[in-house]
Amino acid sequence: MSSQIIPVEPFDYVVFGGTGDLAERKLLPALYHRQLDGQLTEPTRIIGASRSHLTHEEYRKFADEALKEHLKPGEYDADQVKTFCDRLYYVSVDAKSDNGWKQLRDLLDEGKDRVRAFYLAVAPAIFGDISERIRDNKLITKSTRIVVEKPIGRDLASALELNDTIGKVFHEEQIFRIDHYLGKETVQNLMALRFANALYEPLWNSAHIDHVQITVAEAVGLESRAGYYDKAGALRDMVQNHILQLVCLVAMEVPPSMNAESVRDEKLKVLRALKRIDASNVEKATVRGQYKAGASAGGPVKGYLEELEGGVSNTETFVAIKAEIDNWRWAGVPFYIRTGKRMAERMSEIVITFKPIPHSIFDDAAGRISQNQLVIRLQPNEGVKQSLMIKDPGPGGMRLRNVSLDMSFAEAFNARSADAYERLLLDVIRSNQTLFMRRDEVEAAWRWCDPILKAWDETGQPAQGYTAGTWGPSQAIALIERDGRTWHES
Ligand code: BG6
């Protein structure tokens, strides 16, 4: 089974940071895949922009190399790559001066009526300069959008400033704040599961759900991003955006429709209902960790401080939090979240554990009755698993067994798992904001994170060491076990 492909109208995508890591690893391969699936129509163009001096031909060569390196085996098709490269252009522009802007304007003038998208895959420090030059060079047409990548600030104050800077040039409907977790197949499936089935929604509340776990574990370490990561840490890098977005999709009320404003209104209410964590409860509700030397993917790996090359740092590479949502639906239902680098494996999942049955009619010989769990696997092997108690087959007494209805999307649909950017990049062209963060969401997420960061500073809460290749510090296990629960093991 394959999904229906609806072509989009021709567009010009200008990628600032066009020679950067994101363009190379994600954006160019994602747009190539959309072409392969027949979704791009002529005369669509992709225009790389950055400070480096390259000709169009040199940029095409750069893209060709990027595709060779980052496509999966069998995906590189020489004819398709040629067609793709033919739609690539390059302009050398400087965010801080007038250099190159006239050339960009001349190029864009060739497609004045096309949808025009500016993708800022650059450091947030120059979002303002680029936005202003886009405006001053009269590059904003009726159908122009701008896409911004995280980090949108490092706290509430800087996020407000950044949003103001961009907001001075673009209207909110033109601004697409990307969180690639929202483009992941299973994340959207969460909405399908909840709102396209009669089964779950009546049970989706504190009367029937015991607790929720969200794990986003990575096997990788710093990946030469020390400069950024050491100033950010896991809370800013993963929780403020990706994980809180997952919390929102699990916890939000049923929106009246899939319309962008309806969905985002409901997510915002969740963010606003998150119980405050500050110096009074931070030690009980959070665990910070930092990896030490250990093993990953079968080989020895350095500890965080060694990767920093002798640096001294209390930055957390792991965080676990017991979050609570103060509203009727979720009163008393903890959301345990954890994320970290250099963990035992790359594995992200959301686990909904239902309450125990109120009364058992079975005798002891039947065995223990486990609580039902719904596991939504984000990666790897995207899918959904629902555990159920059944009777152990065969004659004799009644023995009960915990089994799973387990669906792997790759097996069920025999489909390639599309990268999150593929959907999101074209949602920008379609002007569909449903899977993008609205300004108030980003700010509400910081309003919850700021007091945690401040409390960590005030209390000097240390980052507990954990061996690379494990599930984090023992304190994170204690965080959930204190409540008589355990982290789900896949
Ligand atoms: C990014 C973070 O936003 O998400 C990275 O900055 C992290 O630190 C990455 O590795 C994880 O994304 P994914 O899609 O690989 O889970």
Coordinates of C-alpha atoms and ligand atoms in Angstrom, one line a residue:
M1 CA 0.0 0.0 0.0
S2 CA 1.4 3.4 -0.8
S3 CA 0.0 6.8 0.2
Q4 CA -1.5 9.1 -2.3
I5 CA 0.9 11.7 -3.6
I6 CA -0.6 15.1 -4.4
P7 CA 1.7 17.4 -6.3
V8 CA 2.3 20.8 -4.9
E9 CA 2.4 24.0 -6.9
P10 CA 5.8 25.2 -8.2
F11 CA 7.9 27.0 -5.6
D12 CA 11.3 28.7 -4.9
Y13 CA 12.9 27.4 -1.7
V14 CA 15.8 29.6 -0.6
V15 CA 17.9 27.8 1.9
F16 CA 20.1 30.1 4.0
G17 CA 22.9 27.9 5.3
G18 CA 22.6 26.1 2.0
T19 CA 26.1 24.5 2.3
G20 CA 25.6 23.6 6.0
D21 CA 25.1 20.3 7.8
L22 CA 21.3 20.4 7.9
A23 CA 21.0 21.2 4.2
E24 CA 23.4 18.4 3.3
R25 CA 22.1 15.7 5.6
K26 CA 18.4 16.5 5.7
L27 CA 17.0 19.2 3.5
L28 CA 18.5 18.3 0.1
P29 CA 17.8 14.5 0.5
A30 CA 14.2 15.3 1.7
L31 CA 13.5 17.5 -1.4
Y32 CA 15.0 14.9 -3.7
H33 CA 12.7 12.2 -2.2
R34 CA 9.7 14.5 -2.9
Q35 CA 10.8 14.8 -6.5
L36 CA 11.2 11.0 -6.7
D37 CA 7.6 10.6 -5.6
G38 CA 6.5 13.0 -8.3
Q39 CA 5.4 15.7 -5.9
L40 CA 7.5 18.6 -7.3
T41 CA 6.1 20.4 -10.3
E42 CA 7.9 22.6 -12.8
P43 CA 9.5 25.1 -12.6
T44 CA 10.3 24.4 -8.9
R45 CA 13.7 25.7 -7.8
I46 CA 15.9 25.3 -4.7
I47 CA 18.3 28.1 -4.1
G48 CA 21.2 27.6 -1.8
A49 CA 22.4 30.7 -0.1
S50 CA 25.4 31.2 2.2
R51 CA 28.6 33.2 2.5
S52 CA 30.8 30.7 0.6
H53 CA 31.6 31.7 -3.0
L54 CA 30.2 28.9 -5.2
T55 CA 28.9 28.9 -8.8
H56 CA 25.5 27.2 -9.5
E57 CA 27.5 24.3 -11.0
E58 CA 29.6 24.0 -7.8
Y59 CA 26.5 23.9 -5.7
R60 CA 25.0 21.2 -7.9
K61 CA 28.2 19.2 -7.3
F62 CA 27.9 19.7 -3.6
A63 CA 24.3 18.5 -3.7
D64 CA 25.2 15.5 -5.8
E65 CA 27.9 14.5 -3.2
A66 CA 25.4 15.1 -0.4
L67 CA 22.9 12.8 -2.0
K68 CA 25.5 10.1 -2.6
E69 CA 26.5 10.2 1.0
H70 CA 23.1 10.5 2.7
L71 CA 20.6 8.5 0.6
K72 CA 20.1 4.9 1.4
P73 CA 21.3 2.2 -0.9
G74 CA 19.2 2.1 -4.0
E75 CA 17.8 5.6 -3.7
Y76 CA 20.3 7.4 -5.8
D77 CA 19.0 7.4 -9.4
A78 CA 21.4 9.2 -11.8
D79 CA 18.6 10.6 -14.1
Q80 CA 16.5 11.8 -11.1
V81 CA 19.6 13.3 -9.5
K82 CA 20.3 15.1 -12.7
T83 CA 16.8 16.6 -12.9
F84 CA 17.1 17.5 -9.2
C85 CA 20.4 19.2 -9.7
D86 CA 19.0 21.1 -12.6
R87 CA 16.6 22.8 -10.3
L88 CA 19.4 24.0 -7.9
Y89 CA 20.9 27.5 -7.9
Y90 CA 23.3 29.2 -5.7
V91 CA 23.8 32.8 -4.5
S92 CA 26.5 33.9 -2.2
V93 CA 24.9 36.3 0.3
D94 CA 26.1 37.9 3.5
A95 CA 23.6 38.4 6.3
K96 CA 25.5 41.3 7.7
S97 CA 26.1 43.3 4.5
D98 CA 24.5 44.0 1.1
N99 CA 26.7 41.5 -0.6
G100 CA 24.8 39.2 -2.9
W101 CA 21.2 40.4 -2.1
K102 CA 20.8 42.0 -5.5
Q103 CA 21.7 38.7 -7.2
L104 CA 19.2 36.9 -5.0
R105 CA 16.5 39.4 -5.9
D106 CA 17.3 39.1 -9.7
L107 CA 17.0 35.3 -9.4
L108 CA 13.8 35.4 -7.4
D109 CA 12.3 37.9 -9.8
E110 CA 12.2 35.2 -12.4
G111 CA 9.5 33.5 -10.4
K112 CA 7.6 36.3 -8.9
D113 CA 4.2 34.5 -8.7
R114 CA 5.6 31.2 -7.3
V115 CA 5.3 30.3 -3.7
R116 CA 8.5 31.5 -2.1
A117 CA 10.0 30.0 1.1
F118 CA 13.0 31.1 3.0
Y119 CA 14.5 28.4 5.2
L120 CA 16.9 29.8 7.9
A121 CA 19.2 26.8 8.5
V122 CA 21.6 29.2 10.2
A123 CA 22.5 30.4 13.7
P124 CA 19.6 32.2 15.4
A125 CA 21.9 35.1 16.0
I126 CA 21.5 36.1 12.4
F127 CA 17.7 35.4 12.0
G128 CA 17.1 39.1 12.5
D129 CA 19.7 40.3 10.0
I130 CA 18.4 37.9 7.3
S131 CA 14.8 38.8 7.9
E132 CA 15.5 42.5 7.7
R133 CA 17.5 42.1 4.5
I134 CA 14.7 40.0 3.0
R135 CA 12.3 42.8 3.7
D136 CA 14.6 45.7 2.7
N137 CA 15.4 44.0 -0.6
K138 CA 11.6 43.6 -1.3
L139 CA 11.7 39.8 -1.4
I140 CA 8.5 39.3 0.4
T141 CA 5.6 38.5 -2.0
K142 CA 2.0 37.6 -1.3
S143 CA 2.9 33.9 -1.0
T144 CA 6.1 34.1 1.0
R145 CA 6.9 32.1 4.1
I146 CA 9.8 31.8 6.4
V147 CA 11.0 28.7 8.2
V148 CA 13.0 28.8 11.4
E149 CA 14.9 26.0 13.1
K150 CA 15.4 25.5 16.8
P151 CA 16.9 26.7 19.1
I152 CA 14.3 29.4 19.4
G153 CA 16.1 31.1 22.3
R154 CA 17.9 29.6 25.3
D155 CA 15.3 30.9 27.8
L156 CA 12.0 32.8 27.7
A157 CA 13.7 36.3 27.4
S158 CA 15.8 35.4 24.4
A159 CA 12.8 33.5 22.8
L160 CA 10.7 36.6 23.1
E161 CA 13.4 38.7 21.6
L162 CA 13.9 36.3 18.7
N163 CA 10.1 36.1 18.1
D164 CA 9.9 39.9 18.2
T165 CA 12.7 40.3 15.7
I166 CA 11.2 37.9 13.2
G167 CA 7.7 39.2 14.0
K168 CA 8.7 42.7 12.9
V169 CA 9.2 41.5 9.4
F170 CA 6.8 38.6 9.0
H171 CA 3.2 38.0 10.1
E172 CA 2.7 35.0 12.3
E173 CA 0.9 33.1 9.5
Q174 CA 4.1 33.4 7.4
I175 CA 6.3 32.0 10.1
F176 CA 6.9 28.3 10.3
R177 CA 8.8 27.2 13.4
I178 CA 9.9 23.8 12.7
D179 CA 10.1 20.9 15.2
H180 CA 11.1 17.9 13.2
Y181 CA 9.5 15.6 15.8
L182 CA 6.1 16.7 14.7
G183 CA 6.9 15.5 11.2
K184 CA 7.7 11.9 12.4
E185 CA 5.2 9.4 11.1
T186 CA 4.4 7.9 14.5
V187 CA 3.9 11.3 16.1
Q188 CA 1.1 12.0 13.7
N189 CA -0.2 8.5 14.2
L190 CA -0.7 9.4 17.8
M191 CA -3.5 11.8 16.5
A192 CA -4.9 9.1 14.2
L193 CA -4.9 6.6 17.1
R194 CA -6.6 8.9 19.5
F195 CA -9.0 10.7 17.2
A196 CA -9.8 8.1 14.4
N197 CA -10.7 5.3 16.8
A198 CA -13.6 5.0 19.1
L199 CA -11.6 2.7 21.4
Y200 CA -9.1 4.9 23.1
E201 CA -10.5 8.3 23.7
P202 CA -13.1 7.3 26.3
L203 CA -10.3 5.7 28.3
W204 CA -7.8 8.6 27.8
N205 CA -8.0 10.2 31.2
S206 CA -7.0 9.9 34.8
A207 CA -9.9 7.4 35.5
H208 CA -8.3 4.8 33.3
I209 CA -4.6 5.8 32.7
D210 CA -2.1 5.1 35.5
H211 CA 0.8 7.0 34.0
V212 CA 2.6 8.0 30.8
Q213 CA 6.3 7.5 29.9
I214 CA 8.1 9.2 27.2
T215 CA 11.7 8.1 26.4
V216 CA 13.9 9.6 23.7
A217 CA 17.2 7.8 24.0
E218 CA 20.1 8.4 21.7
A219 CA 23.2 6.3 21.2
V220 CA 25.2 9.1 19.8
G221 CA 27.4 11.5 21.9
L222 CA 28.4 15.0 21.1
E223 CA 29.0 14.6 17.4
S224 CA 31.3 17.6 17.1
R225 CA 28.6 19.9 18.4
A226 CA 30.4 20.7 21.7
G227 CA 30.2 24.4 21.1
Y228 CA 26.4 24.4 21.0
Y229 CA 25.6 21.5 23.2
D230 CA 27.7 22.4 26.2
K231 CA 25.8 25.7 26.4
A232 CA 22.4 24.0 25.9
G233 CA 22.2 20.6 27.6
A234 CA 19.4 18.0 27.3
L235 CA 16.6 20.1 28.8
R236 CA 17.0 22.9 26.2
D237 CA 18.1 20.7 23.4
M238 CA 15.3 18.0 23.6
V239 CA 12.8 18.7 26.3
Q240 CA 11.8 22.3 25.7
N241 CA 10.8 21.4 22.1
H242 CA 10.6 17.8 21.0
I243 CA 9.5 16.1 24.2
L244 CA 7.1 18.8 25.3
Q245 CA 5.5 18.6 21.8
L246 CA 5.0 14.9 22.4
V247 CA 3.5 15.6 25.8
C248 CA 1.1 18.0 24.2
L249 CA -0.1 15.5 21.6
V250 CA -0.7 12.8 24.2
A251 CA -2.4 15.1 26.7
M252 CA -4.4 17.6 24.6
E253 CA -8.1 17.8 24.5
V254 CA -9.8 16.7 21.3
P255 CA -9.5 19.7 18.9
P256 CA -12.6 20.5 16.9
S257 CA -10.7 19.8 13.7
M258 CA -7.2 19.3 12.3
N259 CA -7.1 22.9 11.5
A260 CA -3.8 24.4 12.6
E261 CA -5.3 26.9 15.0
S262 CA -7.5 24.3 16.6
V263 CA -4.7 21.9 17.2
R264 CA -2.3 24.5 18.5
D265 CA -4.9 26.0 20.8
E266 CA -5.2 22.7 22.5
K267 CA -1.5 22.1 22.7
L268 CA -1.0 25.5 24.3
K269 CA -3.5 24.6 27.0
V270 CA -1.4 21.6 28.0
L271 CA 1.7 23.6 28.2
R272 CA 0.0 26.2 30.4
A273 CA -1.3 23.4 32.7
L274 CA 2.1 21.9 33.3
K275 CA 2.8 22.0 37.1
R276 CA 5.6 24.3 37.9
I277 CA 8.9 22.8 38.9
D278 CA 11.2 25.2 40.8
A279 CA 13.7 25.2 43.7
S280 CA 11.0 23.9 46.0
N281 CA 10.5 20.6 44.2
V282 CA 13.3 20.3 41.6
E283 CA 15.4 17.7 43.4
K284 CA 12.4 15.4 43.7
A285 CA 11.0 15.9 40.2
T286 CA 14.2 16.0 38.1
V287 CA 17.4 14.0 37.6
R288 CA 20.3 15.4 35.6
G289 CA 23.0 13.1 34.2
Q290 CA 26.3 13.3 32.3
Y291 CA 27.8 10.3 30.6
K292 CA 31.2 8.8 31.5
A293 CA 33.4 6.6 29.3
G294 CA 31.8 3.3 28.4
A295 CA 30.8 1.3 25.4
S296 CA 28.4 2.1 22.5
A297 CA 27.6 0.1 19.4
G298 CA 30.1 -2.5 20.5
G299 CA 33.1 -0.2 20.9
P300 CA 34.6 1.9 23.7
V301 CA 33.6 5.5 23.8
K302 CA 34.9 8.5 25.6
G303 CA 33.1 10.3 28.4
Y304 CA 31.5 13.7 27.9
L305 CA 34.3 15.6 29.6
E306 CA 36.9 13.8 27.6
E307 CA 35.0 14.7 24.4
L308 CA 35.1 18.3 25.6
E309 CA 38.9 17.8 25.6
G310 CA 39.7 18.5 29.2
G311 CA 36.7 20.8 29.7
V312 CA 35.0 21.1 33.0
S313 CA 31.3 21.1 32.7
N314 CA 28.1 20.4 34.7
T315 CA 26.0 20.3 31.5
E316 CA 23.4 17.5 31.5
T317 CA 23.5 15.0 28.7
F318 CA 20.6 13.2 30.3
V319 CA 17.5 14.4 32.0
A320 CA 14.6 12.6 33.6
I321 CA 11.5 14.5 34.9
K322 CA 8.3 13.6 36.6
A323 CA 5.9 16.1 35.1
E324 CA 2.3 16.7 36.1
I325 CA -0.5 18.3 34.2
D326 CA -2.8 20.2 36.5
N327 CA -6.2 19.8 34.8
W328 CA -9.3 17.6 35.1
R329 CA -8.2 15.0 32.5
W330 CA -4.8 14.4 33.9
A331 CA -5.0 15.1 37.7
G332 CA -2.8 12.5 39.5
V333 CA -1.3 11.0 36.3
P334 CA 2.4 11.4 36.2
F335 CA 4.2 11.9 32.9
Y336 CA 7.7 10.5 33.3
I337 CA 10.0 11.8 30.6
R338 CA 13.7 10.9 30.0
T339 CA 16.1 11.7 27.3
G340 CA 19.9 11.4 26.9
K341 CA 22.9 11.0 24.8
R342 CA 25.0 7.8 24.8
M343 CA 22.3 5.7 26.2
A344 CA 22.0 1.9 25.7
E345 CA 20.4 2.3 22.2
R346 CA 18.6 4.7 19.9
M347 CA 15.0 4.2 21.0
S348 CA 12.1 6.6 21.3
E349 CA 8.7 5.6 22.5
I350 CA 5.6 6.8 24.3
V351 CA 4.1 4.3 26.7
I352 CA 0.6 4.7 28.1
T353 CA 0.0 2.4 31.1
F354 CA -3.6 1.8 32.0
K355 CA -4.9 1.3 35.5
P356 CA -5.1 -2.2 37.0
I357 CA -8.4 -4.0 36.7
P358 CA -10.5 -3.2 39.7
H359 CA -11.1 -6.8 40.8
S360 CA -9.8 -10.2 39.7
I361 CA -12.1 -13.2 39.4
F362 CA -9.2 -15.5 38.7
D363 CA -7.4 -17.6 41.3
D364 CA -3.7 -17.4 42.1
A365 CA -2.8 -20.2 39.6
A366 CA -3.9 -17.9 36.7
G367 CA -0.8 -15.8 37.4
R368 CA -0.3 -12.1 37.7
I369 CA -2.5 -9.8 35.7
S370 CA -0.4 -7.1 34.1
Q371 CA -1.7 -3.6 33.4
N372 CA -2.5 -3.0 29.7
Q373 CA 0.0 -0.9 27.9
L374 CA -0.1 1.0 24.7
V375 CA 3.4 1.6 23.2
I376 CA 3.8 4.0 20.4
R377 CA 7.3 3.5 18.9
L378 CA 8.8 6.5 17.3
Q379 CA 12.1 5.0 16.3
P380 CA 13.6 2.7 15.3
N381 CA 11.0 0.3 13.8
E382 CA 8.0 2.7 14.0
G383 CA 4.9 1.1 15.1
V384 CA 2.2 0.5 17.7
K385 CA 1.9 -2.2 20.3
Q386 CA -1.0 -2.9 22.5
S387 CA -0.6 -5.4 25.3
L388 CA -3.5 -7.6 26.4
M389 CA -4.1 -10.4 28.9
I390 CA -5.2 -13.6 27.2
K391 CA -5.7 -17.2 28.3
D392 CA -2.7 -19.4 27.7
P393 CA -3.9 -21.8 25.0
G394 CA -4.6 -25.4 25.7
P395 CA -6.5 -27.6 28.1
G396 CA -6.2 -27.5 31.8
G397 CA -6.7 -24.7 34.2
M398 CA -7.0 -21.0 33.4
R399 CA -3.6 -19.5 33.1
L400 CA -3.3 -15.9 31.9
R401 CA -0.6 -14.5 29.7
N402 CA 0.4 -10.9 28.7
V403 CA 0.7 -10.8 24.9
S404 CA 1.0 -7.9 22.4
L405 CA -0.8 -6.9 19.3
D406 CA 2.3 -5.5 17.6
M407 CA 2.3 -3.6 14.4
S408 CA 5.4 -2.5 12.7
F409 CA 4.6 0.1 10.0
A410 CA 7.4 -1.0 7.8
E411 CA 6.1 -4.6 7.7
A412 CA 2.4 -3.7 7.6
F413 CA 2.7 -1.2 4.7
N414 CA 5.9 -2.3 3.1
A415 CA 6.7 1.4 2.9
R416 CA 9.9 3.4 3.1
S417 CA 9.9 5.4 6.3
A418 CA 10.0 9.0 5.1
D419 CA 12.1 11.5 6.9
A420 CA 10.2 14.0 9.0
Y421 CA 11.6 16.9 6.9
E422 CA 9.9 15.6 3.7
R423 CA 6.5 16.3 5.1
L424 CA 7.3 19.5 6.9
L425 CA 9.2 21.1 4.0
L426 CA 6.1 20.7 1.7
D427 CA 3.7 21.6 4.4
V428 CA 5.4 25.0 4.3
I429 CA 4.6 25.2 0.6
R430 CA 1.0 24.1 1.2
S431 CA 0.9 26.7 4.0
N432 CA -0.3 24.2 6.5
Q433 CA 0.8 25.2 10.0
T434 CA -0.7 22.3 11.9
L435 CA 2.7 20.6 12.5
F436 CA 4.6 23.8 13.3
M437 CA 4.9 25.6 16.6
R438 CA 3.0 28.9 17.1
R439 CA 4.8 31.7 18.9
D440 CA 2.8 31.3 22.1
E441 CA 3.6 27.6 22.3
V442 CA 7.3 28.2 22.2
E443 CA 7.0 30.8 24.8
A444 CA 4.8 28.7 27.1
A445 CA 7.3 25.8 26.8
W446 CA 10.1 28.2 28.0
R447 CA 7.8 29.4 30.8
W448 CA 7.8 25.9 32.2
C449 CA 11.6 25.2 31.5
D450 CA 12.9 28.5 32.9
P451 CA 12.1 27.8 36.5
I452 CA 13.7 24.3 36.2
L453 CA 16.9 25.8 34.8
K454 CA 16.9 28.5 37.4
A455 CA 16.3 26.0 40.2
W456 CA 19.2 23.8 39.0
D457 CA 21.4 26.9 39.1
E458 CA 20.2 27.9 42.6
T459 CA 20.4 24.5 44.1
G460 CA 23.6 23.5 42.3
Q461 CA 22.0 20.2 41.4
P462 CA 24.8 18.1 40.0
A463 CA 24.8 16.0 36.8
Q464 CA 25.0 12.4 38.0
G465 CA 27.5 10.3 36.2
Y466 CA 26.3 7.4 34.1
T467 CA 28.3 4.9 32.0
A468 CA 27.9 5.5 28.3
G469 CA 25.8 2.7 26.8
T470 CA 23.4 2.4 29.8
W471 CA 20.0 3.8 30.6
G472 CA 21.2 6.8 32.5
P473 CA 22.0 7.4 36.2
S474 CA 20.5 5.2 38.9
Q475 CA 18.7 8.2 40.3
A476 CA 16.5 8.2 37.1
I477 CA 15.5 4.6 38.0
A478 CA 14.7 5.7 41.5
L479 CA 12.7 8.6 40.2
I480 CA 10.0 6.3 38.9
E481 CA 10.5 3.4 41.3
R482 CA 9.8 5.6 44.3
D483 CA 6.3 5.7 42.9
G484 CA 6.1 1.9 42.6
R485 CA 6.5 1.9 38.8
T486 CA 9.4 1.0 36.4
W487 CA 10.6 2.3 33.1
H488 CA 9.2 0.2 30.2
E489 CA 11.7 -2.2 28.6
S490 CA 11.1 -2.7 24.9
Ligands
BG6_1 C1 17.9 17.6 17.5 C2 18.9 17.8 18.7 O1 16.9 18.6 17.6 O2 17.3 16.3 17.6 C3 19.9 16.7 18.6 O3 19.5 19.1 18.6 C4 19.3 15.3 18.5 O4 20.8 16.8 19.8 C5 18.3 15.3 17.4 O5 20.3 14.4 18.3 C6 17.5 14.0 17.5 O6 16.7 13.8 16.4 P1 16.3 12.4 15.8 O7 15.3 12.7 14.7 O8 17.5 11.7 15.4 O9 15.6 11.7 17.0

